[in-house]
Tab-separated table of C-alpha atoms in Angstrom:
chain	number	residue	atom	x	y	z
A	621	MET	CA	23.681	3.498	22.545
A	622	PRO	CA	23.535	2.579	18.746
A	623	SER	CA	25.652	4.466	16.284
A	624	PHE	CA	24.054	5.575	12.938
A	625	ASP	CA	26.941	5.846	10.554
A	626	ALA	CA	27.053	7.602	7.190
A	627	GLU	CA	26.130	4.321	5.333
A	628	PHE	CA	23.010	3.965	7.463
A	629	ARG	CA	22.074	7.722	6.935
A	630	THR	CA	22.502	7.264	3.199
A	631	LYS	CA	20.106	4.264	3.331
A	632	LEU	CA	17.691	6.185	5.464
A	633	GLN	CA	17.609	8.961	2.924
A	634	GLU	CA	16.896	6.354	0.130
A	635	LEU	CA	13.981	5.201	2.247
A	636	PHE	CA	12.575	8.624	2.460
A	637	THR	CA	13.126	9.187	-1.214
A	638	TRP	CA	11.410	5.812	-2.242
A	639	ARG	CA	8.454	6.047	0.080
A	640	ARG	CA	5.480	6.465	-2.134
A	641	ASP	CA	1.637	6.861	-1.791
A	642	VAL	CA	0.762	3.599	-3.591
A	643	ARG	CA	-2.477	3.062	-5.621
A	644	HIS	CA	-1.521	0.147	-7.752
A	645	PHE	CA	-1.307	-2.937	-5.719
A	646	LYS	CA	-0.628	-6.672	-6.332
A	647	THR	CA	-3.302	-8.811	-4.719
A	648	ASP	CA	-0.786	-11.146	-3.079
A	649	PRO	CA	-1.399	-11.401	0.708
A	650	LEU	CA	1.164	-10.204	3.109
A	651	PRO	CA	3.168	-12.784	5.066
A	652	PRO	CA	1.236	-13.949	8.145
A	653	ASP	CA	3.221	-11.922	10.713
A	654	ALA	CA	4.006	-8.818	8.535
A	655	LEU	CA	1.059	-6.624	9.544
A	656	ASP	CA	1.564	-7.387	13.362
A	657	ARG	CA	5.110	-6.604	13.089
A	658	LEU	CA	4.549	-3.216	11.200
A	659	LEU	CA	1.780	-2.177	13.639
A	660	ALA	CA	4.103	-2.856	16.542
A	661	ILE	CA	6.647	-0.515	14.971
A	662	ALA	CA	3.998	2.114	14.441
A	663	ASP	CA	3.026	1.763	18.060
A	664	GLN	CA	6.451	3.105	18.935
A	665	ALA	CA	5.721	6.432	17.402
A	666	PRO	CA	5.870	9.531	19.548
A	667	SER	CA	2.689	10.842	21.028
A	668	VAL	CA	1.689	13.852	23.146
A	669	GLY	CA	1.910	12.929	26.846
A	670	LEU	CA	2.652	9.299	25.820
A	671	SER	CA	-0.908	8.959	25.254
A	672	GLN	CA	-0.714	6.570	22.181
A	673	PRO	CA	-4.229	7.863	20.965
A	674	TRP	CA	-4.200	5.921	17.726
A	675	ARG	CA	-6.793	3.232	17.232
A	676	PHE	CA	-6.161	0.725	14.328
A	677	VAL	CA	-9.215	-0.966	12.834
A	678	LEU	CA	-8.591	-3.852	10.449
A	679	VAL	CA	-11.353	-3.839	7.798
A	680	GLU	CA	-11.634	-7.439	6.750
A	681	LYS	CA	-15.266	-8.067	6.088
A	682	ASP	CA	-17.078	-7.529	2.701
A	683	ALA	CA	-19.878	-5.272	3.979
A	684	PRO	CA	-17.746	-2.584	5.553
A	685	ARG	CA	-15.326	-2.656	2.553
A	686	ALA	CA	-18.253	-2.184	0.184
A	687	ALA	CA	-19.520	0.785	2.289
A	688	ILE	CA	-16.120	2.372	2.097
A	689	ARG	CA	-16.018	1.856	-1.573
A	690	SER	CA	-19.473	3.477	-1.911
A	691	SER	CA	-18.370	6.486	0.057
A	692	PHE	CA	-15.336	6.892	-2.184
A	693	GLU	CA	-17.290	6.692	-5.388
A	694	VAL	CA	-19.726	9.295	-4.235
A	695	HIS	CA	-17.080	11.822	-3.117
A	696	ASN	CA	-14.769	11.132	-5.966
A	697	LYS	CA	-17.602	11.967	-8.437
A	698	ALA	CA	-18.368	15.127	-6.430
A	699	ALA	CA	-14.677	16.161	-6.667
A	700	LEU	CA	-14.650	15.513	-10.427
A	701	ASP	CA	-17.899	17.449	-10.892
A	702	GLY	CA	-16.225	20.427	-9.211
A	703	LEU	CA	-13.486	20.583	-11.940
A	704	ASP	CA	-13.605	21.974	-15.453
A	705	GLY	CA	-11.695	21.531	-18.688
A	706	ASP	CA	-8.294	19.890	-18.876
A	707	ARG	CA	-8.029	19.635	-15.074
A	708	ALA	CA	-11.333	17.577	-15.097
A	709	GLU	CA	-10.044	15.397	-17.891
A	710	LEU	CA	-6.725	14.663	-16.102
A	711	TYR	CA	-8.566	14.064	-12.745
A	712	ALA	CA	-10.744	11.422	-14.436
A	713	THR	CA	-7.693	9.497	-15.528
A	714	LEU	CA	-6.188	9.377	-11.981
A	715	LYS	CA	-6.307	6.219	-9.969
A	716	LEU	CA	-6.872	7.491	-6.476
A	717	ALA	CA	-7.728	4.381	-4.603
A	718	GLY	CA	-6.355	0.810	-4.241
A	719	LEU	CA	-9.414	-0.546	-2.595
A	720	ASP	CA	-10.029	-3.435	-5.042
A	721	GLN	CA	-6.444	-4.800	-5.085
A	722	ALA	CA	-4.856	-4.177	-1.698
A	723	PRO	CA	-5.078	-7.146	0.586
A	724	VAL	CA	-5.190	-5.072	3.766
A	725	HIS	CA	-7.475	-2.247	4.586
A	726	LEU	CA	-6.650	-0.384	7.742
A	727	ALA	CA	-8.558	2.527	9.363
A	728	VAL	CA	-6.816	4.771	11.767
A	729	PHE	CA	-8.805	6.661	14.336
A	730	CYS	CA	-7.918	8.996	17.273
A	731	ASP	CA	-9.352	8.633	20.759
A	732	PRO	CA	-10.075	12.243	21.646
A	733	ASP	CA	-9.791	11.901	25.325
A	734	PRO	CA	-7.557	8.844	26.294
A	735	ASP	CA	-6.944	8.262	29.948
A	736	GLN	CA	-3.294	7.406	29.084
A	737	GLY	CA	-0.969	10.328	29.232
A	738	GLY	CA	-2.896	12.206	31.887
A	739	GLY	CA	-3.841	15.072	29.629
A	740	LEU	CA	-0.094	16.233	29.504
A	741	GLY	CA	0.659	18.576	26.710
A	742	ARG	CA	-2.814	18.933	25.197
A	743	GLN	CA	-4.668	21.397	27.252
A	744	THR	CA	-3.650	24.194	24.919
A	745	MET	CA	-3.456	22.241	21.735
A	746	PRO	CA	-5.709	19.187	21.947
A	747	GLU	CA	-5.215	18.518	18.146
A	748	THR	CA	-1.841	17.208	19.084
A	749	LEU	CA	-3.647	13.879	19.658
A	750	ASP	CA	-4.577	13.818	15.955
A	751	PHE	CA	-0.951	14.848	15.122
A	752	SER	CA	0.306	11.917	17.127
A	753	ALA	CA	-1.930	9.525	15.199
A	754	VAL	CA	-0.408	10.870	11.966
A	755	GLY	CA	3.004	10.357	13.394
A	756	ALA	CA	2.150	6.735	13.896
A	757	ILE	CA	0.963	6.444	10.338
A	758	GLN	CA	4.082	7.920	8.958
A	759	THR	CA	6.133	5.444	11.100
A	760	LEU	CA	4.051	2.606	9.608
A	761	TRP	CA	4.549	3.898	6.139
A	762	LEU	CA	8.407	3.919	6.378
A	763	ALA	CA	8.511	0.628	8.130
A	764	ALA	CA	6.305	-0.893	5.449
A	765	ARG	CA	8.466	0.588	2.682
A	766	ALA	CA	11.542	-0.855	4.205
A	767	GLU	CA	10.036	-4.246	3.732
A	768	GLY	CA	8.905	-3.630	0.179
A	769	ILE	CA	5.330	-3.170	1.233
A	770	GLY	CA	3.241	-0.312	-0.156
A	771	LEU	CA	0.835	2.016	1.604
A	772	GLY	CA	-1.704	4.203	0.087
A	773	TRP	CA	-3.694	6.898	2.103
A	774	LEU	CA	-7.307	7.274	0.899
A	775	SER	CA	-8.745	10.661	1.925
A	776	ILE	CA	-11.671	10.930	-0.558
A	777	LEU	CA	-14.083	9.655	2.088
A	778	ASN	CA	-16.691	11.047	4.430
A	779	PRO	CA	-15.596	10.470	8.002
A	780	ASP	CA	-19.035	9.827	9.231
A	781	ASP	CA	-19.497	7.165	6.515
A	782	VAL	CA	-16.330	5.381	7.700
A	783	SER	CA	-17.175	5.600	11.351
A	784	ASP	CA	-20.714	4.226	10.699
A	785	ALA	CA	-19.333	1.389	8.450
A	786	LEU	CA	-16.925	0.243	11.049
A	787	ASP	CA	-19.176	0.759	14.048
A	788	VAL	CA	-16.526	2.544	16.212
A	789	PRO	CA	-17.182	4.625	19.275
A	790	LYS	CA	-18.913	7.838	18.320
A	791	ASP	CA	-16.368	10.072	19.817
A	792	TRP	CA	-13.380	8.560	17.913
A	793	ARG	CA	-12.016	10.789	15.155
A	794	PHE	CA	-11.384	9.409	11.729
A	795	ILE	CA	-7.788	10.050	10.686
A	796	ALA	CA	-6.979	7.842	7.681
A	797	TYR	CA	-8.094	4.929	5.607
A	798	LEU	CA	-4.961	3.015	4.402
A	799	CYS	CA	-4.630	0.395	1.703
A	800	ILE	CA	-1.580	-1.867	2.268
A	801	GLY	CA	0.046	-4.461	0.082
A	802	TYR	CA	2.896	-5.073	-2.376
A	803	PRO	CA	3.104	-2.382	-5.054
A	804	GLN	CA	2.815	-3.271	-8.720
A	805	GLN	CA	5.807	-1.189	-9.408
A	806	GLU	CA	8.375	0.809	-7.384
A	807	THR	CA	9.463	4.349	-8.178
A	808	ASP	CA	11.063	7.368	-6.624
A	809	THR	CA	8.706	9.806	-8.188
A	810	PRO	CA	5.101	10.532	-6.918
A	811	GLU	CA	2.389	9.147	-9.151
A	812	LEU	CA	0.668	12.558	-9.230
A	813	GLU	CA	3.889	13.991	-10.564
A	814	ARG	CA	4.266	11.355	-13.193
A	815	ALA	CA	0.672	11.974	-14.274
A	816	GLY	CA	1.271	15.654	-14.529
A	817	TRP	CA	-1.173	16.758	-11.800
A	818	GLU	CA	1.430	18.507	-9.622
A	819	HIS	CA	5.182	18.823	-9.231
A	820	ARG	CA	7.355	19.434	-6.211
A	821	SER	CA	8.362	22.993	-5.543
A	822	PRO	CA	11.566	24.172	-4.061
A	823	LEU	CA	11.994	23.862	-0.347
A	824	SER	CA	12.964	27.593	-0.202
A	825	GLN	CA	9.363	28.510	-0.792
A	826	ARG	CA	8.449	26.837	2.584
A	827	ILE	CA	11.207	28.239	4.916
A	828	PHE	CA	10.570	31.524	6.637
A	829	ARG	CA	12.812	33.501	8.974
A	830	ARG	CA	11.811	35.953	11.654
């Protein structure tokens, strides 16, 4: 059994601290084997009933990428139109997608009824399949960061637009659209915090005892 000593735990904490939601990417391609290696690590994530319900779709062609960008532009404008005053001005300055620079676009879906796993653990909480897919994304995120690769999670999209653009099975649930590549800069502070949109609050506000 491996031993994770104090030095390892310190480095692991640094990995958590320096993991960022990246929007500013270099256009440099990833090494040929990097994405396969990272996806293999993500595939080791825990899943309800060992169902592995995540489905990774590499978006490589111009047409689906253009459709994704169109969906983002429509819904980003709608979000901006719903704001007023200083908040609207600040929102308009935020870079919320790395679609044009990131060399890798990866959509993540969840198979809502996979044969694998035999249904174990999800009769009362079927949403644990989606949670499992998110766990795979987090695993991918940390593995990428450990190699100096950035990941940005783009959520300002209509799920139906994404599913149609990528021609996936109708019952798959859209979980995330990820931009992956080398970040233009590295920082231990979230971009939204640096921009003044939001700040971290104390952990004590999120711990409850009964």
